[in-house]
Coordinates of C-alpha atoms in Angstrom, one line a residue:
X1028 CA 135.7 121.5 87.9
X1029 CA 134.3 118.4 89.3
X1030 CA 134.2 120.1 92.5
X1031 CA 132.3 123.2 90.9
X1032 CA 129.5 120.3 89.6
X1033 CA 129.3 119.0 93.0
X1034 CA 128.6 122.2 94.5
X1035 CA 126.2 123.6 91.7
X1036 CA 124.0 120.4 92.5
X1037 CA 124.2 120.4 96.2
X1038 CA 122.5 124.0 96.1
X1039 CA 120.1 123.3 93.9
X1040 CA 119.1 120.1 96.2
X1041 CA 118.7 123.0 98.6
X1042 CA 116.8 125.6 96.4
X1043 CA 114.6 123.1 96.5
X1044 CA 114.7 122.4 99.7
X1045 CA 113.8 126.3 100.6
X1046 CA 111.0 126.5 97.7
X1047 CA 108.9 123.7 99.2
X1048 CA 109.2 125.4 102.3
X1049 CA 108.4 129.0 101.0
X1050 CA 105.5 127.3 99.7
X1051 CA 103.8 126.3 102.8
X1052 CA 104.3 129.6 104.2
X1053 CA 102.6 131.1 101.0
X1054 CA 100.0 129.0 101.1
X1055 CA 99.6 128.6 104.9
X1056 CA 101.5 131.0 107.1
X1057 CA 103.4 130.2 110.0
X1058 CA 101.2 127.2 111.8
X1059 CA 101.8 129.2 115.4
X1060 CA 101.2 132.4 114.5
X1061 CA 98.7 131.6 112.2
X1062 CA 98.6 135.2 110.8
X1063 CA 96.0 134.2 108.0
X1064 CA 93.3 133.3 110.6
X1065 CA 93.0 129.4 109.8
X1066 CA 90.9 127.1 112.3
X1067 CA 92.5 125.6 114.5
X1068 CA 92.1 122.3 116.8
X1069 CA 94.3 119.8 118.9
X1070 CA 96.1 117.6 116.6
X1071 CA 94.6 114.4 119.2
X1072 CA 91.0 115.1 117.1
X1073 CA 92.6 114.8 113.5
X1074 CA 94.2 111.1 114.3
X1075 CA 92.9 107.8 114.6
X1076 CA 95.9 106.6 116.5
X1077 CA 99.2 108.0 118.3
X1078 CA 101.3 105.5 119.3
X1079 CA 104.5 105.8 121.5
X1080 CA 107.1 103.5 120.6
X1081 CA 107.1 99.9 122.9
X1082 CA 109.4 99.4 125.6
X1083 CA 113.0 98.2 125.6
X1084 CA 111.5 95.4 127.9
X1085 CA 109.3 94.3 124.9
X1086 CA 112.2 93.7 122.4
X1087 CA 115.3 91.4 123.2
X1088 CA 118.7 90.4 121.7
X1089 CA 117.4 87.2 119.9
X1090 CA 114.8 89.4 118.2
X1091 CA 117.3 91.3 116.0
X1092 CA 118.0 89.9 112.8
X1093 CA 120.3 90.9 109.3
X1094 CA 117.2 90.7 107.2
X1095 CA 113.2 91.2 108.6
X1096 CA 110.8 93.6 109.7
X1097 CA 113.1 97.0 110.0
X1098 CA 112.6 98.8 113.4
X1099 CA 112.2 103.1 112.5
X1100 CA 114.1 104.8 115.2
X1101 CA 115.0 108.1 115.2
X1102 CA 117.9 107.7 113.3
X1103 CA 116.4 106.6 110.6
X1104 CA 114.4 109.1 110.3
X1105 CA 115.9 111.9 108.1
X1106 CA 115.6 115.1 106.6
X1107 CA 112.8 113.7 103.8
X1108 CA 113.4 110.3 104.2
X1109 CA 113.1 107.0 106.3
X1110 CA 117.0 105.1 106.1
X1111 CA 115.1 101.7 106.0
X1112 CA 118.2 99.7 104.8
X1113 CA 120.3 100.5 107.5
X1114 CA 117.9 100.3 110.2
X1115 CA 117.7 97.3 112.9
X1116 CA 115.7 94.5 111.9
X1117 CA 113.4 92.1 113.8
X1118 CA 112.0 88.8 113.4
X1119 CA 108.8 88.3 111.4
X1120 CA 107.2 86.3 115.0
X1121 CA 108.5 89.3 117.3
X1122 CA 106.7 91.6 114.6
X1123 CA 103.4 89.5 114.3
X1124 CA 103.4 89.2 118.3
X1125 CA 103.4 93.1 118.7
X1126 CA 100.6 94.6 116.1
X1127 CA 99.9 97.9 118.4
X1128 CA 103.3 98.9 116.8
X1129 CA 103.0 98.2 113.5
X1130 CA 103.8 101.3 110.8
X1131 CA 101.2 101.5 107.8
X1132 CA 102.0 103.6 104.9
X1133 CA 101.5 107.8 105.2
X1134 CA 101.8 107.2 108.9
X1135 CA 103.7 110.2 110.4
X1136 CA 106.8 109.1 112.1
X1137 CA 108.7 111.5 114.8
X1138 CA 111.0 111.1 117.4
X1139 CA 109.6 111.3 120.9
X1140 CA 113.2 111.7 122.6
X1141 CA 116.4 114.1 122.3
X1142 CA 115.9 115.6 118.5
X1143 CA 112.5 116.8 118.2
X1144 CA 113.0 117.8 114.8
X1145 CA 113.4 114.4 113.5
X1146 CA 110.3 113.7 111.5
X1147 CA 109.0 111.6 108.4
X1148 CA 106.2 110.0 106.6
X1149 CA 106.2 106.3 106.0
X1150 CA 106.2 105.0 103.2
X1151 CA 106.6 101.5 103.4
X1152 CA 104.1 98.7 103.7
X1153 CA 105.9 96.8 106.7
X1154 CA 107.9 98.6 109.0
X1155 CA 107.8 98.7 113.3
X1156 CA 107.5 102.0 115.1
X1157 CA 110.9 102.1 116.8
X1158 CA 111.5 102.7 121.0
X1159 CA 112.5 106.0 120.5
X1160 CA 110.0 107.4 118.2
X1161 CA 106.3 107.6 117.8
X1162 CA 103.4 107.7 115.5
X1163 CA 100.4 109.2 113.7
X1164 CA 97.8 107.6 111.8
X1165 CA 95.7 110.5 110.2
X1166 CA 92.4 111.0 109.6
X1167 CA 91.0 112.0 106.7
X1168 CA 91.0 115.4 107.8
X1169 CA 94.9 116.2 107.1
X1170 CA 96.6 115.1 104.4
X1171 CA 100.0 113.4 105.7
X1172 CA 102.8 116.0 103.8
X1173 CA 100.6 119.0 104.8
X1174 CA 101.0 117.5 108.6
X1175 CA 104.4 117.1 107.6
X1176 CA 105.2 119.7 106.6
X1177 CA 103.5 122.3 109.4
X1178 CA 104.8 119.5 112.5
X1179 CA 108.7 119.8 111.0
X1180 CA 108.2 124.1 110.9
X1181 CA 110.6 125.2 113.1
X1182 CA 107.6 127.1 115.3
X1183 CA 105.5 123.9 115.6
X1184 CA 109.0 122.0 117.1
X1185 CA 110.1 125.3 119.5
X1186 CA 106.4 124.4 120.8
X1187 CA 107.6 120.6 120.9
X1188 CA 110.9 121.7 122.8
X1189 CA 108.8 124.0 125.4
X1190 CA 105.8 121.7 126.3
X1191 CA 108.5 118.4 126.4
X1192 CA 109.1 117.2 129.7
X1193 CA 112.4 115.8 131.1
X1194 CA 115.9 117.3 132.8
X1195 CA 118.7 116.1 130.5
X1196 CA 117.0 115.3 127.6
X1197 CA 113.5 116.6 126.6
X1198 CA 110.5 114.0 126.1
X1199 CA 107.6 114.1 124.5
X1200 CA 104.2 111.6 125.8
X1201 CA 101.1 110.8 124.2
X1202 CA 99.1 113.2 126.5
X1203 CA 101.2 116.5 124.6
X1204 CA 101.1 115.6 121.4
X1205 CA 97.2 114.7 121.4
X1206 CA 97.1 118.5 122.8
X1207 CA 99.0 120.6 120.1
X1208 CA 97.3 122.6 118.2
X1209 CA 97.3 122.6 114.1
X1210 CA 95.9 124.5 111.9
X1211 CA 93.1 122.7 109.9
X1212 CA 92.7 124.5 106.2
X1213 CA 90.3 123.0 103.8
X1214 CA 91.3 119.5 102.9
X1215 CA 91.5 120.8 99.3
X1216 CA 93.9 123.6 100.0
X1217 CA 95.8 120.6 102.3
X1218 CA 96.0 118.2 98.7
X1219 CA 97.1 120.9 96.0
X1220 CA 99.5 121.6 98.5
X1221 CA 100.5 118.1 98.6
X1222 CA 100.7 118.5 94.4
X1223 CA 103.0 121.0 94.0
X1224 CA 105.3 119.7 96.6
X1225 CA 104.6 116.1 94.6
X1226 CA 106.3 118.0 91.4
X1227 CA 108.9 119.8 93.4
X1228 CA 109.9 116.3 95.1
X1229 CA 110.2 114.8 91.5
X1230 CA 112.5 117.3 90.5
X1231 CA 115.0 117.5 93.3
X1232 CA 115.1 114.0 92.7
X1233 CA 116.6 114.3 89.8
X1234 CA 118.7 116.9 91.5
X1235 CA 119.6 114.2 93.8
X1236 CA 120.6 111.7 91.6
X1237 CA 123.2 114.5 89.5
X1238 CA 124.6 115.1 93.0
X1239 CA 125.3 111.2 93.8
X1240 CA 126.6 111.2 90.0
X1241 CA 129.0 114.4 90.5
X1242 CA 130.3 113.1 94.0
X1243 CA 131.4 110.0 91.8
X1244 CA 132.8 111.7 89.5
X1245 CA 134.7 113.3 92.0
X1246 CA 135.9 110.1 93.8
X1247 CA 136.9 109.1 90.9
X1248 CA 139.0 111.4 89.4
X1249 CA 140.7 111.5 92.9
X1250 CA 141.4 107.7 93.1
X1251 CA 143.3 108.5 89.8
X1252 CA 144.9 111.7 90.9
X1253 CA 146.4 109.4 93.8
X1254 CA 147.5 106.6 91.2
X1255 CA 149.2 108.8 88.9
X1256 CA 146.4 107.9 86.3
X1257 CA 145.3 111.8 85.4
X1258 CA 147.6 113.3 82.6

């Protein structure tokens, strides 16, 4: 039964998932295909900075530290999250002496190496753009989850995939991302978008946190299950 709860609130976690999704395509269409006819431009026009991560030269063992400035690599980034807490942390003076890397809040985070797909949106008020990934700082022109949201389609990162550069693992450089091209909708179409998915977010929250609750559950009644403790 506790395995029945778990599962119930897993796919409801991912009915969400699929509605925020069904959503942009509702709203927007497909951002390579662009079937309803939306202007387009090069996504290098709509930022104010992209940033590629620094080199491995520029950071050093004696920079790392338990608790500091956490580093975003692209294994922090997740499916609609940054893992801040278990990302590699660096010293406040090794942050300070490196500003050109510095992540601001609504800055859109993606890896620049191996997983494409790996996108996210910071929200954090001091973070460091890892050596793997890099950055976007919008212009007022897109709204951060709308860029999102039409960078992490699964067209927009085949496009990623073919235009990448590199043998054994594919690479992306400043010069091909400043050269995509978005769609640009009306920047009020852009933030009701970013509304609705706002009250979608909230709710699979709450989906979320029933799932972490059920999984305990489930932990639970198997630690007793083990001890002999279930009648």
């Amino acid at each position: 039964q506790a395995n029945a709860i778990i599962q119930n609130n897993r796919g409801t976690v991912q009915k969400y998932d699929a509605l925020t999704q069904s959503l942009f395509l509702d709203m927007f269409g497909d951002p390579v295909k662009n079937e309803k006819g939306w202007e387009k431009d090069i996504l290098g026009n709509h930022c104010s900075k992209i940033q590629i991560g620094p080199f491995g030269s520029q950071l050093h063992l004696s920079d790392y530290v338990e608790n500091g400035i956490p580093l975003v690599n692209p294994t922090n980034i997740k499916k609609d999250s940054i893992d801040y807490n278990n990302s590699v942390k660096i010293t406040e003076e090794k942050y300070n002496s490196l500003p050109n890397y510095h992540l601001k809040n609504n800055d859109v985070i993606m890896s620049r190496r191996g997983d494409l797909s790996k996108i996210g949106i910071v929200n954090k008020e001091k973070s460091f753009c890892g050596t793997g990934s890099l950055f976007l700082r919008l212009k007022n022109t897109l709204n951060p989850l709308f860029c999102y949201f039409m960078l992490s389609h699964k067209s927009t990162i085949d496009v990623l995939y073919e235009k990448a550069q590199g043998i054994t693992m594919p690479n992306l450089n400043k010069n091909i991302i400043v050269n995509i091209r978005i769609l640009i909708p009306s920047s009020d179409l852009q933030n009701q978008f970013a509304e609705r998915v706002a009250i979608i977010e909230t709710q699979k929250q709450q989906a979320k946190e029933a799932l972490v609750k059920s999984e305990a559950l489930f932990q639970g009644l198997l630690q007793q299950a083990f001890n002999g403790e279930l009648n």
